[in-house]
Short mmCIF file of C-alpha atoms in Angstrom, two decimals:
data_model
loop_
_atom_site.label_atom_id
_atom_site.label_comp_id
_atom_site.label_asym_id
_atom_site.label_seq_id
_atom_site.Cartn_x
_atom_site.Cartn_y
_atom_site.Cartn_z
CA MET A 910 77.43 94.59 121.79
CA PRO A 911 73.67 94.47 122.61
CA LYS A 912 71.27 95.97 120.13
CA TYR A 913 69.15 98.92 121.22
CA ARG A 914 65.73 99.79 119.92
CA ALA A 915 65.63 103.23 118.37
CA TYR A 916 62.76 105.48 119.44
CA ASP A 917 61.61 108.53 117.55
CA SER A 918 63.20 111.61 119.14
CA ALA A 919 60.18 113.74 118.26
CA LEU A 920 57.88 111.23 119.95
CA ILE A 921 60.01 111.25 123.11
CA ASP A 922 60.04 115.05 123.20
CA LYS A 923 56.25 115.12 122.81
CA ALA A 924 55.84 112.63 125.67
CA LEU A 925 58.12 114.64 127.96
CA GLN A 926 56.31 117.85 127.09
CA GLU A 927 52.92 116.33 127.88
CA LEU A 928 54.28 114.89 131.12
CA GLN A 929 55.52 118.29 132.30
CA GLU A 930 52.51 120.35 131.11
CA LYS A 931 49.63 118.10 132.16
CA GLY A 932 51.26 116.53 135.20
CA ALA A 933 50.30 113.04 134.10
CA SER A 934 51.96 109.98 135.61
CA VAL A 935 55.00 108.40 134.02
CA ARG A 936 53.16 105.08 133.73
CA SER A 937 50.26 106.60 131.74
CA ILE A 938 52.58 108.53 129.40
CA ALA A 939 54.74 105.45 128.84
CA GLY A 940 51.70 103.37 127.96
CA LYS A 941 50.24 106.05 125.70
CA TYR A 942 53.37 106.56 123.60
CA GLY A 943 54.85 103.07 123.89
CA ILE A 944 58.04 104.30 125.53
CA PRO A 945 59.66 102.45 128.46
CA LYS A 946 59.30 104.11 131.85
CA SER A 947 63.05 103.77 132.42
CA MET A 948 63.74 105.88 129.34
CA ILE A 949 61.35 108.61 130.47
CA HIS A 950 62.99 108.71 133.91
CA PHE A 951 66.44 108.85 132.28
CA LYS A 952 65.42 111.70 129.96
CA LEU A 953 64.01 113.68 132.86
CA LYS A 954 67.23 113.22 134.83
CA HIS A 955 69.64 113.78 131.90
CA PRO A 956 67.95 116.19 129.46
CA ASN A 957 71.20 117.08 127.64
CA HIS A 958 72.48 113.56 127.14
CA LYS A 959 73.59 112.94 123.52
CA GLU A 960 71.79 110.29 121.53
CA THR A 961 74.76 108.72 119.71
CA PHE A 962 77.54 106.44 120.95
CA GLY A 963 81.27 107.10 120.62
CA PRO A 964 83.14 110.36 120.08
CA PRO A 965 81.55 113.27 118.23
CA PRO A 966 82.00 113.30 114.43
CA VAL A 967 84.84 115.33 112.95
CA LEU A 968 82.63 116.72 110.18
CA THR A 969 79.12 117.94 110.81
CA SER A 970 76.22 116.43 108.89
CA LYS A 971 76.00 119.56 106.74
CA GLU A 972 79.73 119.46 105.91
CA GLU A 973 79.61 115.77 105.04
CA GLN A 974 76.60 116.29 102.78
CA CYS A 975 78.51 119.02 100.95
CA LEU A 976 81.28 116.49 100.41
CA VAL A 977 78.79 113.91 99.13
CA ARG A 978 77.25 116.41 96.70
CA TRP A 979 80.73 117.34 95.45
CA ILE A 980 81.51 113.68 94.69
CA SER A 981 78.14 113.18 92.98
CA GLU A 982 78.46 116.31 90.86
CA LEU A 983 81.95 115.47 89.62
CA GLY A 984 80.94 111.87 88.93
CA ARG A 985 77.96 113.06 86.90
CA LYS A 986 80.25 115.26 84.82
CA GLY A 987 82.63 112.40 84.09
CA PHE A 988 85.26 113.07 86.77
CA PRO A 989 84.87 110.21 89.28
CA ARG A 990 86.81 110.72 92.49
CA LYS A 991 89.01 108.13 94.16
CA LEU A 992 89.37 107.51 97.88
CA GLU A 993 92.70 109.33 97.75
CA ASP A 994 90.91 112.43 96.45
CA LEU A 995 88.31 112.19 99.22
CA VAL A 996 90.95 111.92 101.95
CA SER A 997 93.02 114.78 100.52
CA SER A 998 89.94 117.01 100.31
CA VAL A 999 89.06 116.37 103.96
CA GLN A 1000 92.66 117.06 104.96
CA LYS A 1001 92.69 120.39 103.16
CA PHE A 1002 89.34 121.32 104.73
CA LEU A 1003 90.61 120.56 108.24
CA ASP A 1004 93.81 122.48 107.57
CA ALA A 1005 91.70 125.51 106.68
CA ASN A 1006 89.17 124.91 109.49
CA PRO A 1007 91.14 123.59 112.51
CA ARG A 1008 89.26 121.51 115.06
CA PRO A 1009 90.09 118.63 117.43
CA ASN A 1010 90.32 115.32 115.57
CA PRO A 1011 92.07 111.95 115.92
CA PHE A 1012 93.69 112.12 112.47
CA LYS A 1013 97.43 112.31 111.88
CA ASN A 1014 98.24 115.61 110.14
CA ASN A 1015 94.47 116.10 109.66
CA ARG A 1016 94.45 113.19 107.20
CA PRO A 1017 91.66 110.62 107.76
CA GLY A 1018 92.58 106.96 108.02
CA ASN A 1019 90.96 103.74 106.88
CA GLY A 1020 88.53 103.72 109.81
CA TRP A 1021 87.01 107.05 108.83
CA ILE A 1022 86.84 106.01 105.16
CA LYS A 1023 84.96 102.80 106.00
CA ALA A 1024 82.53 104.70 108.23
CA PHE A 1025 81.96 107.31 105.51
CA LEU A 1026 81.16 104.58 102.97
CA ARG A 1027 78.76 102.93 105.42
CA ARG A 1028 76.95 106.22 105.89
CA ASN A 1029 76.95 106.85 102.13
CA PRO A 1030 76.83 103.44 100.40
CA GLN A 1031 75.88 105.02 97.07
CA LYS A 1032 79.38 106.54 96.89
CA ARG A 1033 81.25 103.24 96.86
CA GLU A 1034 83.63 102.64 94.00
CA GLN A 1035 82.11 100.62 91.19
CA LYS A 1036 84.15 97.62 90.08
CA ASN A 1037 84.54 96.23 86.57
CA VAL A 1038 84.19 99.69 85.05
CA TYR A 1039 86.80 100.41 82.43
CA THR A 1040 87.86 103.63 80.76
CA ILE A 1041 90.16 104.27 77.86
CA GLU A 1042 92.10 107.51 77.95
CA LYS A 1043 93.24 108.72 74.59
CA GLY A 1044 96.45 110.71 74.74
CA THR A 1045 97.81 113.15 72.27
CA SER A 1046 101.22 112.61 70.72
CA LYS A 1047 101.79 116.37 70.65
CA GLU A 1048 102.20 116.34 74.44
CA ASN A 1049 104.71 113.47 74.66
CA VAL A 1050 108.06 114.12 76.31
CA THR A 1051 110.96 111.78 77.07
CA VAL A 1052 113.00 111.93 80.26
CA MET A 1053 116.49 110.42 80.37
CA PHE A 1054 117.45 109.14 83.83
CA THR A 1055 120.94 107.93 84.72
CA PHE A 1056 121.67 106.29 88.07
CA SER A 1057 125.02 105.58 89.70
CA ALA A 1058 126.08 102.46 91.59
CA SER A 1059 127.24 104.80 94.37
CA GLY A 1060 123.62 105.87 94.92
CA GLU A 1061 123.73 109.17 93.04
CA ILE A 1062 121.21 110.43 90.49
CA CYS A 1063 122.86 112.08 87.53
CA ALA A 1064 121.23 115.16 86.07
CA PRO A 1065 118.24 114.05 83.91
CA MET A 1066 117.42 115.37 80.46
CA ILE A 1067 113.97 116.16 79.03
CA VAL A 1068 113.30 115.81 75.31
CA TYR A 1069 110.51 118.09 74.08
CA PRO A 1070 108.61 117.76 70.77
CA TYR A 1071 109.56 121.15 69.35
CA LYS A 1072 111.38 122.62 66.42
CA ARG A 1073 112.41 125.39 68.78
CA ILE A 1074 111.84 125.18 72.53
CA PRO A 1075 110.05 128.27 73.97
CA GLU A 1076 111.96 130.35 76.49
CA LYS A 1077 109.22 129.84 79.10
CA ILE A 1078 109.75 126.08 79.06
CA ILE A 1079 113.52 126.47 79.25
CA GLN A 1080 113.12 128.61 82.36
CA SER A 1081 110.89 125.96 83.99
CA VAL A 1082 113.56 123.25 83.80
CA PRO A 1083 115.69 122.93 86.98
CA PRO A 1084 119.32 124.08 86.77
CA GLN A 1085 121.86 121.45 85.69
CA TRP A 1086 119.15 119.46 83.89
CA GLY A 1087 119.52 118.82 80.19
CA ILE A 1088 117.10 120.10 77.57
CA ALA A 1089 116.78 118.68 74.06
CA ARG A 1090 114.29 118.59 71.24
CA SER A 1091 113.14 116.13 68.59
CA ASP A 1092 110.26 116.08 66.13
CA ASN A 1093 108.17 113.63 68.20
CA GLY A 1094 109.63 114.12 71.68
CA TRP A 1095 111.41 110.75 71.64
CA MET A 1096 115.06 109.99 72.26
CA ALA A 1097 117.11 110.00 69.06
CA ALA A 1098 120.78 109.47 68.25
CA GLU A 1099 121.44 113.21 68.20
CA THR A 1100 119.70 113.87 71.52
CA PHE A 1101 121.56 111.06 73.28
CA TYR A 1102 124.83 112.40 71.88
CA GLU A 1103 123.92 115.81 73.31
CA TYR A 1104 123.13 114.21 76.66
CA ILE A 1105 126.58 112.62 76.91
CA THR A 1106 128.33 115.80 75.80
CA ASN A 1107 126.38 118.52 77.60
CA VAL A 1108 124.89 116.82 80.65
CA LEU A 1109 126.46 113.54 81.76
CA HIS A 1110 130.15 114.29 81.20
CA PRO A 1111 130.03 117.78 82.82
CA TYR A 1112 128.18 116.23 85.75
CA LEU A 1113 130.85 113.56 86.19
CA ILE A 1114 133.60 116.18 86.04
CA LYS A 1115 131.83 118.26 88.68
CA GLN A 1116 131.53 115.21 90.92
CA LYS A 1117 135.28 114.55 90.49
CA THR A 1118 134.60 111.09 89.10
CA ILE A 1119 137.61 108.92 88.35
CA PHE A 1120 137.69 107.82 84.72
CA PRO A 1121 137.18 105.51 82.91
CA ILE A 1122 133.60 104.66 83.82
CA ILE A 1123 131.11 102.06 82.57
CA LEU A 1124 127.77 103.28 81.23
CA PHE A 1125 125.19 100.52 80.88
CA VAL A 1126 122.58 101.20 78.20
CA ASP A 1127 119.67 99.16 76.88
CA GLY A 1128 121.10 98.71 73.40
CA HIS A 1129 118.42 100.77 71.64
CA LYS A 1130 119.43 102.01 68.22
CA SER A 1131 119.26 105.62 69.40
CA HIS A 1132 122.21 104.88 71.72
CA ILE A 1133 124.56 103.22 69.25
CA THR A 1134 126.16 105.34 66.55
CA TYR A 1135 129.70 105.67 65.27
CA ASN A 1136 130.00 109.28 66.40
CA LEU A 1137 128.83 108.33 69.87
CA SER A 1138 131.42 105.55 70.09
CA VAL A 1139 134.20 107.95 69.11
CA LEU A 1140 132.99 110.49 71.66
CA CYS A 1141 132.80 107.94 74.47
CA ASN A 1142 136.27 106.61 73.70
CA THR A 1143 137.60 110.15 73.90
CA LEU A 1144 135.81 110.84 77.18
CA GLN A 1145 136.79 107.43 78.65
CA ILE A 1146 133.17 106.31 78.93
CA LYS A 1147 132.82 102.60 78.22
CA LEU A 1148 129.41 101.82 76.74
CA ILE A 1149 128.08 98.36 77.64
CA ALA A 1150 124.78 97.22 76.16
CA LEU A 1151 122.56 95.09 78.37
CA TYR A 1152 121.27 91.86 76.87
CA PRO A 1153 118.07 92.28 74.85
CA ASN A 1154 114.88 91.08 76.58
CA ALA A 1155 116.75 90.74 79.88
CA THR A 1156 116.27 94.22 81.33
CA ARG A 1157 113.82 92.86 83.91
CA ILE A 1158 116.68 91.03 85.62
CA LEU A 1159 119.72 93.08 84.57
CA GLN A 1160 118.52 96.69 84.27
CA PRO A 1161 118.64 98.33 87.75
CA ALA A 1162 116.03 100.93 86.79
CA ASP A 1163 113.55 98.27 85.66
CA VAL A 1164 114.23 95.97 88.61
CA ALA A 1165 113.65 98.34 91.53
CA VAL A 1166 113.63 102.03 90.57
CA PHE A 1167 110.91 102.75 88.04
CA SER A 1168 108.15 101.03 90.02
CA PRO A 1169 108.36 103.45 93.00
CA VAL A 1170 108.99 106.30 90.55
CA LYS A 1171 105.70 105.57 88.77
CA ALA A 1172 103.88 105.31 92.10
CA ALA A 1173 105.33 108.66 93.19
CA TRP A 1174 104.32 110.21 89.86
CA ARG A 1175 100.70 109.10 90.29
CA LYS A 1176 100.58 110.76 93.71
CA ILE A 1177 102.13 113.95 92.36
CA VAL A 1178 99.59 114.08 89.52
CA ARG A 1179 96.65 113.59 91.89
CA GLN A 1180 97.93 116.30 94.21
CA PHE A 1181 98.48 118.66 91.28
CA TYR A 1182 94.87 118.37 90.14
CA LEU A 1183 93.63 118.87 93.69
CA ASP A 1184 95.71 122.02 94.16
CA ASN A 1185 95.17 123.46 90.67
CA THR A 1186 91.52 123.24 89.72
CA GLY A 1187 90.94 123.55 85.99
CA GLU A 1188 94.62 123.26 85.03
CA THR A 1189 96.36 120.40 83.25
CA ILE A 1190 99.87 118.99 83.23
CA ASN A 1191 101.62 120.13 80.09
CA LYS A 1192 105.06 120.76 78.66
CA GLY A 1193 105.28 124.05 80.49
CA ASN A 1194 104.89 122.69 84.03
CA ILE A 1195 106.05 119.07 83.84
CA ALA A 1196 109.70 119.75 84.73
CA PRO A 1197 109.06 121.03 88.30
CA LEU A 1198 106.81 118.01 88.91
CA LEU A 1199 109.51 115.63 87.68
CA GLN A 1200 111.96 117.26 90.05
CA LYS A 1201 109.82 116.05 92.96
CA ILE A 1202 110.26 112.48 91.71
CA VAL A 1203 114.04 112.79 91.63
CA VAL A 1204 114.05 113.94 95.24
CA SER A 1205 111.96 110.90 96.27
CA ILE A 1206 114.44 108.30 94.94
CA LYS A 1207 116.49 106.83 97.80
CA SER A 1208 120.25 106.39 97.54
CA ASP A 1209 120.18 103.02 99.33
CA THR A 1210 117.75 101.68 96.74
CA LEU A 1211 120.18 102.46 93.92
CA ILE A 1212 123.14 100.88 95.70
CA ASN A 1213 121.21 97.71 96.50
CA VAL A 1214 119.71 97.28 93.03
CA PHE A 1215 123.12 97.48 91.33
CA ARG A 1216 124.26 94.73 93.69
CA ILE A 1217 121.13 92.62 93.05
CA CYS A 1218 121.64 92.88 89.29
CA GLY A 1219 125.25 91.73 89.69
CA LEU A 1220 126.65 94.89 88.09
CA CYS A 1221 128.45 96.50 91.04
CA PRO A 1222 130.23 94.71 92.51
CA PHE A 1223 130.30 92.55 89.42
CA ASP A 1224 128.98 89.12 90.38
CA ALA A 1225 127.06 86.89 87.99
CA ASN A 1226 125.87 84.74 90.89
CA LYS A 1227 123.85 87.64 92.32
CA VAL A 1228 121.51 87.77 89.33
CA ASP A 1229 118.07 86.27 89.79
CA TYR A 1230 117.99 84.00 86.74
CA ASP A 1231 114.22 83.67 86.65
CA TYR A 1232 113.86 83.79 82.88
CA THR A 1233 110.07 84.00 83.13
CA LYS A 1234 110.55 87.66 84.15
CA CYS A 1235 111.85 88.29 80.63
CA LEU A 1236 108.65 86.95 79.06
CA GLY A 1237 105.13 88.24 78.95
CA SER A 1238 102.72 87.06 81.61
CA THR A 1239 100.93 84.75 79.15
CA ASN A 1240 104.13 82.97 78.09
CA ALA A 1241 105.32 82.71 81.68
CA ASN A 1242 102.03 81.09 82.69
CA MET A 1243 102.28 78.64 79.79
CA ILE A 1244 105.78 77.62 80.86
CA SER A 1245 104.69 77.24 84.47
CA ASN A 1246 101.74 75.06 83.42
CA ASP A 1247 103.99 72.94 81.18
CA LYS A 1248 106.37 72.33 84.07
CA GLN A 1249 103.49 71.31 86.29
CA ASN A 1250 102.06 69.01 83.64
CA ASN A 1251 105.46 67.42 83.04
CA ALA A 1252 105.92 66.86 86.76
CA ASN A 1253 102.53 65.24 86.95
CA SER A 1254 103.16 63.12 83.86
CA ASN A 1255 106.32 61.62 85.41
CA THR A 1256 104.31 60.06 88.22
CA ARG A 1257 102.04 57.12 87.43
CA THR A 1258 100.28 54.73 89.81
CA MET A 1259 98.72 51.31 89.16
CA SER A 1260 96.82 48.88 91.33
CA TYR A 1261 98.28 45.42 92.03
CA ASP A 1262 95.41 43.67 90.24
CA ALA A 1263 95.95 45.74 87.10
CA PHE A 1264 99.70 45.03 87.18
CA ALA A 1265 99.12 41.30 87.63
CA ASN A 1266 96.66 41.28 84.75
CA ILE A 1267 99.25 42.90 82.45
CA VAL A 1268 102.36 40.81 83.25
CA GLY A 1269 100.50 37.55 83.69
CA PRO A 1270 100.54 34.88 86.42
CA THR A 1271 103.91 33.40 85.36
CA LEU A 1272 105.91 36.57 86.06
CA ILE A 1273 103.96 37.21 89.23
CA LYS A 1274 104.97 33.78 90.48
CA LYS A 1275 108.64 34.48 89.68
CA PHE A 1276 108.44 37.74 91.64
CA GLU A 1277 107.01 35.89 94.61
CA GLU A 1278 109.85 33.32 94.52
CA ILE A 1279 112.54 36.05 94.85
CA ASP A 1280 113.52 36.33 98.51
CA GLU A 1281 114.69 39.96 98.32
CA ILE A 1282 114.30 42.46 95.49
CA ASN A 1283 117.25 44.81 95.05
CA SER A 1284 116.46 48.13 93.36
CA ASP A 1285 120.02 48.43 92.09
CA GLU A 1286 120.24 48.47 88.31
CA ASN A 1287 122.91 45.71 88.51
CA PHE A 1288 120.39 43.30 90.03
CA LYS A 1289 120.21 41.03 86.94
CA LYS A 1290 117.25 38.93 88.08
CA LEU A 1291 115.00 41.86 87.22
CA PHE A 1292 116.28 41.85 83.64
CA LEU A 1293 115.78 38.09 83.36
CA ILE A 1294 112.18 38.49 84.42
#
C-alpha cells in the first residue's frame, strides 16, 4: 500500500478559508502553504470527506482514552489487567451501549486487540515480571470429584476448614452435593468415609447402578482405613488403588480432566472479579462457582479418558507407557539427554589413514588380498586377521 504524506488539518482549513475569503488563486494558496493543488481541489469538491481509511472505529477516542486511564489506574494500584480483562470490559460496555460493530457477541477479536496495542504501546504486557501470591491456609477447601466410565459426574463433596459449618455456607452448596469439615480443610479418613456413606453410595442407588462396582483411588492414606474397607465390602464397592507415581498415565482425572477444569476455573474467577467489583472468592460463594465447572465437563471426555488409561474397557495395551510422564521435568530431560548421548556414543567414524596407521601395513595387505569380505560372524578369515 503506498504511503501518503500527512498534512496538518488546521493548515488545510486555513488555506481553504483564505481561498474562499480573499478569492486568491489555487496556485498561489498551494505555494504559500505548501499544499498540493490536487488536494485543495479535492477538499473544495468533497468538504465532508473523512480523513481516515477503513471503517469507523467502534469506540470513540474519548471512550478509548477512558479505557486507557482505567488500565493505568489499576496498574498503578497493583492490579494489572490482562487482555482477557480488556476484552471483557469492552464487551460489557457494548452490551450496555449498543452500536453497529463487527464483533461476535460484542466481544472484540485479536485484530482489535492488536490495533489497540498499536495505538497505545505503553499498555503492552511486560514480560519477565514475576509475582508471588501468598495464600492463607484459613481459606483452603478441598473438593472431592468422582467420575464414571459411562461419562457421568458423581455428586462432588466440599471439605471446609470449620469446627462447625455456618448455615449460610450450607445453603450455598448445590443440592445433592456433599458437605464435610476438617480442621485444615483437607481430606481425612473420616471425611472420605462420610463421602462414601452419605454421597457416593446414595448417588449410585439413585442412578440404579448395578453392583458391585470398582472405585479407583490414588492410594492416599486418607482413603485406606479398616473401617472404610469393611464399609466398602458391605456396599459392594471394590476399592482399587492406582500405582504410586503413575497417576499421570493411569489416573483419568490427571490425564485429561483436571487440565480443562483448571482452565475453566481461571475463566470463572476472572469473570467473577469483573462482575463483582470489590468482592473476593471465599468459602461462602465458592460452591456456586464450582458448580459451573461441573457443568463444563463433557461426558465424551470422561468416556475416552477411561479408555485411554486402559481402565474401561480394561486393556493394558491402551496405556501410554511413557514413564517420563511420571517424573519431574528435570529428571525427564536428563533421561532424554542420556538416551541421546548413548545413541551418539554408539556411532564412531574413523578415516582410512587413521585405521591403517593403527592396524599396521601387514593387516592392511591381508585385507587387500581377500577377494570378498563377508560381514557374517561365521566368516572366520576376519577372526584370523
